[in-house]
mmCIF file of C-alpha atoms in Angstrom:
data_model
loop_
_atom_site.group_PDB
_atom_site.id
_atom_site.type_symbol
_atom_site.label_atom_id
_atom_site.label_comp_id
_atom_site.label_asym_id
_atom_site.label_seq_id
_atom_site.Cartn_x
_atom_site.Cartn_y
_atom_site.Cartn_z
ATOM 1 C CA GLU N 1 32.610 42.856 -93.829
ATOM 2 C CA ALA N 2 34.810 39.702 -93.677
ATOM 3 C CA ASP N 3 32.266 36.827 -91.959
ATOM 4 C CA ILE N 4 35.484 35.325 -90.212
ATOM 5 C CA TYR N 5 34.866 34.515 -86.408
ATOM 6 C CA GLN N 6 37.869 33.760 -83.980
ATOM 7 C CA THR N 7 37.096 32.728 -80.398
ATOM 8 C CA PRO N 8 38.731 33.320 -77.777
ATOM 9 C CA ARG N 9 39.752 37.080 -78.200
ATOM 10 C CA TYR N 10 41.934 36.540 -75.216
ATOM 11 C CA LEU N 11 43.269 33.652 -73.290
ATOM 12 C CA VAL N 12 45.706 33.021 -70.552
ATOM 13 C CA ILE N 13 46.629 29.656 -69.907
ATOM 14 C CA GLY N 14 48.724 27.627 -67.573
ATOM 15 C CA THR N 15 51.862 25.785 -69.039
ATOM 16 C CA GLY N 16 50.994 22.339 -70.184
ATOM 17 C CA LYS N 17 47.527 22.821 -70.774
ATOM 18 C CA LYS N 18 46.130 21.757 -73.838
ATOM 19 C CA ILE N 19 43.870 24.844 -75.981
ATOM 20 C CA THR N 20 41.918 24.884 -79.191
ATOM 21 C CA LEU N 21 41.465 28.042 -80.882
ATOM 22 C CA GLU N 22 38.475 28.078 -82.796
ATOM 23 C CA CYS N 23 37.854 29.899 -86.389
ATOM 24 C CA SER N 24 34.933 29.588 -88.236
ATOM 25 C CA GLN N 25 33.789 31.379 -91.720
ATOM 26 C CA THR N 26 30.542 31.533 -93.372
ATOM 27 C CA MET N 27 31.703 32.829 -97.010
ATOM 28 C CA GLY N 28 32.196 29.221 -98.205
ATOM 29 C CA HIS N 29 36.157 30.085 -98.794
ATOM 30 C CA ASP N 30 37.748 26.872 -99.752
ATOM 31 C CA LYS N 31 41.555 28.107 -98.419
ATOM 32 C CA MET N 32 42.134 28.975 -94.668
ATOM 33 C CA TYR N 33 45.270 30.079 -93.127
ATOM 34 C CA TRP N 34 46.714 30.582 -89.802
ATOM 35 C CA TYR N 35 49.463 33.028 -89.158
ATOM 36 C CA GLN N 36 51.389 33.814 -85.641
ATOM 37 C CA GLN N 37 52.013 37.691 -85.030
ATOM 38 C CA ASP N 38 54.083 39.260 -82.328
ATOM 39 C CA PRO N 39 53.565 42.585 -81.388
ATOM 40 C CA GLY N 40 55.009 44.833 -83.774
ATOM 41 C CA MET N 41 56.264 41.870 -86.052
ATOM 42 C CA GLU N 42 55.665 40.335 -89.376
ATOM 43 C CA LEU N 43 52.933 37.922 -90.133
ATOM 44 C CA HIS N 44 54.139 34.069 -90.043
ATOM 45 C CA LEU N 45 51.975 31.557 -91.775
ATOM 46 C CA ILE N 46 51.910 28.312 -89.504
ATOM 47 C CA HIS N 47 49.401 26.351 -91.287
ATOM 48 C CA TYR N 48 47.109 26.503 -94.280
ATOM 49 C CA SER N 49 44.232 24.432 -95.845
ATOM 50 C CA TYR N 50 42.911 24.711 -99.489
ATOM 51 C CA GLY N 51 39.872 22.082 -98.815
ATOM 52 C CA VAL N 52 38.124 19.586 -96.666
ATOM 53 C CA ASN N 53 40.599 17.380 -95.309
ATOM 54 C CA SER N 54 43.625 18.788 -96.751
ATOM 55 C CA THR N 55 46.054 21.123 -94.522
ATOM 56 C CA GLU N 56 49.666 21.743 -95.026
ATOM 57 C CA LYS N 57 52.200 23.627 -92.546
ATOM 58 C CA GLY N 58 53.522 26.774 -93.718
ATOM 59 C CA ASP N 59 56.664 28.575 -93.325
ATOM 60 C CA LEU N 60 57.043 28.880 -89.394
ATOM 61 C CA SER N 61 57.939 25.364 -87.404
ATOM 62 C CA SER N 62 54.948 25.101 -85.206
ATOM 63 C CA GLU N 63 54.465 22.937 -82.938
ATOM 64 C CA SER N 64 50.417 22.805 -83.053
ATOM 65 C CA THR N 65 48.208 21.022 -85.501
ATOM 66 C CA VAL N 66 44.819 21.704 -87.511
ATOM 67 C CA SER N 67 42.046 19.759 -88.801
ATOM 68 C CA ARG N 68 39.482 20.656 -91.602
ATOM 69 C CA ILE N 69 36.592 18.779 -91.691
ATOM 70 C CA ARG N 70 34.226 20.618 -92.420
ATOM 71 C CA THR N 71 34.479 23.857 -94.960
ATOM 72 C CA GLU N 72 33.738 26.698 -92.497
ATOM 73 C CA HIS N 73 35.762 25.162 -89.629
ATOM 74 C CA PHE N 74 39.529 25.500 -89.071
ATOM 75 C CA PRO N 75 40.526 24.879 -85.263
ATOM 76 C CA LEU N 76 44.351 25.144 -84.204
ATOM 77 C CA THR N 77 45.209 22.728 -81.151
ATOM 78 C CA LEU N 78 47.988 22.989 -78.766
ATOM 79 C CA GLU N 79 48.905 19.649 -77.200
ATOM 80 C CA SER N 80 50.894 21.241 -74.337
ATOM 81 C CA ALA N 81 51.135 25.088 -74.154
ATOM 82 C CA ARG N 82 54.476 26.396 -73.212
ATOM 83 C CA PRO N 83 55.343 30.158 -72.600
ATOM 84 C CA SER N 84 57.476 30.448 -75.884
ATOM 85 C CA HIS N 85 53.743 29.818 -77.526
ATOM 86 C CA THR N 86 52.541 33.290 -76.240
ATOM 87 C CA SER N 87 51.547 35.464 -79.360
ATOM 88 C CA GLN N 88 48.668 36.361 -81.428
ATOM 89 C CA TYR N 89 47.124 34.142 -83.417
ATOM 90 C CA LEU N 90 45.301 35.272 -86.803
ATOM 91 C CA CYS N 91 43.021 33.009 -89.046
ATOM 92 C CA ALA N 92 42.304 34.192 -92.433
ATOM 93 C CA SER N 93 40.608 32.681 -95.326
ATOM 94 C CA SER N 94 40.080 33.346 -99.172
ATOM 95 C CA GLY N 95 37.579 32.526 -101.871
ATOM 96 C CA GLY N 96 40.252 33.261 -104.980
ATOM 97 C CA GLN N 97 40.665 37.061 -104.062
ATOM 98 C CA GLY N 98 42.239 38.597 -101.152
ATOM 99 C CA ALA N 99 42.243 36.959 -97.687
ATOM 100 C CA ALA N 100 40.061 38.107 -94.863
ATOM 101 C CA PHE N 101 41.115 38.048 -91.338
ATOM 102 C CA GLY N 102 39.512 37.125 -88.324
ATOM 103 C CA SER N 103 40.127 39.321 -85.135
ATOM 104 C CA GLY N 104 42.504 37.157 -83.739
ATOM 105 C CA THR N 105 43.294 35.409 -80.520
ATOM 106 C CA ARG N 106 45.980 36.416 -77.868
ATOM 107 C CA LEU N 107 47.255 33.966 -76.379
ATOM 108 C CA THR N 108 49.226 33.803 -73.067
ATOM 109 C CA VAL N 109 51.096 31.481 -71.669
ATOM 110 C CA VAL N 110 52.394 31.490 -67.960
ATOM 111 C CA GLN M 1 65.821 35.918 -100.223
ATOM 112 C CA LYS M 2 62.601 36.906 -98.966
ATOM 113 C CA GLU M 3 59.521 36.064 -101.183
ATOM 114 C CA VAL M 4 58.156 40.104 -100.338
ATOM 115 C CA GLU M 5 60.399 42.432 -99.891
ATOM 116 C CA GLN M 6 59.580 45.977 -97.898
ATOM 117 C CA ASN M 7 61.165 48.807 -96.432
ATOM 118 C CA SER M 8 60.169 48.414 -92.708
ATOM 119 C CA GLY M 9 60.127 52.517 -92.294
ATOM 120 C CA PRO M 10 58.959 54.582 -90.386
ATOM 121 C CA LEU M 11 57.957 56.780 -93.347
ATOM 122 C CA SER M 12 56.829 60.078 -92.015
ATOM 123 C CA VAL M 13 54.530 62.605 -94.001
ATOM 124 C CA PRO M 14 52.908 65.621 -93.518
ATOM 125 C CA GLU M 15 49.268 65.562 -93.279
ATOM 126 C CA GLY M 16 47.780 66.227 -96.803
ATOM 127 C CA ALA M 17 51.135 64.979 -98.376
ATOM 128 C CA ILE M 18 51.025 61.739 -100.747
ATOM 129 C CA ALA M 19 52.862 58.921 -99.256
ATOM 130 C CA SER M 20 54.657 56.312 -101.281
ATOM 131 C CA LEU M 21 54.882 53.019 -100.065
ATOM 132 C CA ASN M 22 57.156 49.845 -101.931
ATOM 133 C CA CYS M 23 57.286 46.525 -102.581
ATOM 134 C CA THR M 24 59.133 44.173 -104.416
ATOM 135 C CA TYR M 25 58.734 40.457 -105.045
ATOM 136 C CA SER M 26 60.750 37.429 -106.026
ATOM 137 C CA ASP M 27 58.400 34.812 -107.638
ATOM 138 C CA ARG M 28 58.131 36.070 -111.507
ATOM 139 C CA GLY M 29 54.899 33.666 -111.741
ATOM 140 C CA SER M 30 52.426 35.758 -108.904
ATOM 141 C CA GLN M 31 49.279 36.717 -110.334
ATOM 142 C CA SER M 32 47.544 38.654 -107.459
ATOM 143 C CA PHE M 33 49.191 41.423 -105.439
ATOM 144 C CA PHE M 34 47.267 42.977 -102.268
ATOM 145 C CA TRP M 35 47.834 45.999 -100.078
ATOM 146 C CA TYR M 36 46.587 45.757 -96.651
ATOM 147 C CA ARG M 37 46.315 48.346 -93.749
ATOM 148 C CA GLN M 38 46.975 46.918 -89.972
ATOM 149 C CA TYR M 39 46.570 49.376 -87.063
ATOM 150 C CA SER M 40 48.561 48.550 -84.058
ATOM 151 C CA GLY M 41 46.651 45.611 -82.107
ATOM 152 C CA LYS M 42 44.369 45.354 -84.958
ATOM 153 C CA SER M 43 44.261 42.635 -87.814
ATOM 154 C CA PRO M 44 45.056 43.003 -91.276
ATOM 155 C CA GLU M 45 42.321 44.816 -93.605
ATOM 156 C CA LEU M 46 42.578 44.436 -97.388
ATOM 157 C CA ILE M 47 42.386 48.104 -98.717
ATOM 158 C CA MET M 48 43.797 47.139 -102.294
ATOM 159 C CA SER M 49 44.096 44.486 -104.792
ATOM 160 C CA ILE M 50 45.443 44.744 -108.086
ATOM 161 C CA TYR M 51 45.822 41.782 -110.809
ATOM 162 C CA SER M 52 47.506 44.000 -113.887
ATOM 163 C CA ASN M 53 50.023 46.201 -115.094
ATOM 164 C CA GLY M 54 49.087 49.884 -114.640
ATOM 165 C CA ASP M 55 47.512 51.442 -111.982
ATOM 166 C CA LYS M 56 44.248 51.248 -109.840
ATOM 167 C CA GLU M 57 42.676 53.980 -107.867
ATOM 168 C CA ASP M 58 40.277 53.707 -105.324
ATOM 169 C CA GLY M 59 39.431 56.874 -103.809
ATOM 170 C CA ARG M 60 42.737 58.417 -101.977
ATOM 171 C CA PHE M 61 44.453 55.119 -102.926
ATOM 172 C CA THR M 62 46.084 54.014 -105.941
ATOM 173 C CA ALA M 63 48.071 50.946 -106.633
ATOM 174 C CA GLN M 64 50.851 50.549 -109.121
ATOM 175 C CA LEU M 65 52.197 47.204 -110.577
ATOM 176 C CA ASN M 66 55.092 46.390 -112.796
ATOM 177 C CA LYS M 67 55.528 42.731 -113.566
ATOM 178 C CA ALA M 68 58.559 43.038 -115.738
ATOM 179 C CA SER M 69 60.384 45.027 -112.611
ATOM 180 C CA GLN M 70 58.462 42.856 -109.868
ATOM 181 C CA TYR M 71 57.540 46.056 -108.309
ATOM 182 C CA VAL M 72 54.060 46.906 -106.683
ATOM 183 C CA SER M 73 53.434 50.206 -104.849
ATOM 184 C CA LEU M 74 50.823 51.784 -102.960
ATOM 185 C CA LEU M 75 50.158 55.783 -103.164
ATOM 186 C CA ILE M 76 48.314 57.557 -100.696
ATOM 187 C CA ARG M 77 46.887 60.952 -101.429
ATOM 188 C CA ASP M 78 46.043 63.846 -99.005
ATOM 189 C CA SER M 79 47.276 61.544 -96.251
ATOM 190 C CA GLN M 80 44.902 61.951 -93.085
ATOM 191 C CA PRO M 81 46.608 60.926 -89.254
ATOM 192 C CA SER M 82 43.965 57.966 -89.626
ATOM 193 C CA ASP M 83 46.216 56.389 -92.063
ATOM 194 C CA SER M 84 48.887 56.169 -89.764
ATOM 195 C CA ALA M 85 49.620 52.339 -89.448
ATOM 196 C CA THR M 86 51.711 49.399 -90.849
ATOM 197 C CA TYR M 87 51.032 48.541 -94.436
ATOM 198 C CA LEU M 88 51.371 45.133 -95.839
ATOM 199 C CA CYS M 89 52.062 44.098 -99.051
ATOM 200 C CA ALA M 90 51.072 40.551 -100.176
ATOM 201 C CA VAL M 91 51.282 38.423 -103.153
ATOM 202 C CA SER M 92 49.517 35.209 -104.382
ATOM 203 C CA GLY M 93 49.201 32.755 -107.893
ATOM 204 C CA GLY M 94 53.115 31.643 -107.984
ATOM 205 C CA TYR M 95 54.707 28.440 -107.642
ATOM 206 C CA ASN M 96 52.384 27.804 -104.595
ATOM 207 C CA PHE M 97 49.211 29.362 -105.746
ATOM 208 C CA ASN M 98 47.279 28.493 -102.267
ATOM 209 C CA LYS M 99 49.833 30.762 -100.281
ATOM 210 C CA PHE M 100 49.897 34.063 -99.504
ATOM 211 C CA TYR M 101 53.122 35.498 -99.186
ATOM 212 C CA PHE M 102 53.284 38.896 -96.921
ATOM 213 C CA GLY M 103 55.897 41.137 -96.421
ATOM 214 C CA SER M 104 57.195 42.442 -93.081
ATOM 215 C CA GLY M 105 55.220 45.753 -93.640
ATOM 216 C CA THR M 106 56.264 49.590 -93.678
ATOM 217 C CA LYS M 107 55.106 51.690 -90.892
ATOM 218 C CA LEU M 108 53.613 54.918 -92.079
ATOM 219 C CA ASN M 109 53.091 58.003 -89.824
ATOM 220 C CA VAL M 110 51.086 61.098 -90.660
ATOM 221 C CA LYS M 111 52.056 64.233 -88.703
ATOM 222 C CA PRO M 112 49.159 66.503 -88.099
#
């Protein structure tokens, strides 16, 4: 079973608030990813990292930012949440084989 | 052109039948190929990986890879209603080896 943890599982927040979605993995994987997925829709890569202090934007333009100060931790921050940010956010990590996903954070911005 | 193409379905098969799911990819340099299963409201779960041409079997699942045709498939034998889910094809190891490219998924319905 994959050891990748996301918190919170569900979050309802008001417009304009700053939020940080947490993602941690205990497998020592170098590569970590953030995906955004709306219900019934495809995965969109928004950020990825291939090691400490390395982060790259993904294929989907996003107003979020990420950091990778420690191997195990890859948080995603939205400085000012908007209703258009309402979605499911999935974190994943990979040690060279397939990617393992966390349980996701379902974000609703009201 | 998308990196990974899948038929969105839905693909409907009766219980006990073989379900065949297909995927094509555009980066000829890709080296690693994966199938994920995603139940509604859940995260994707890795079910098969394949790295060389040919077939790889794991229980009721068989992954098939043809690099010359840039084609990956997943066969599910003796399909069960619990197999009803969206199946995602993913590819990595190409020109951007740090990234996984996911298809949009094929929805499978197994009818009792």
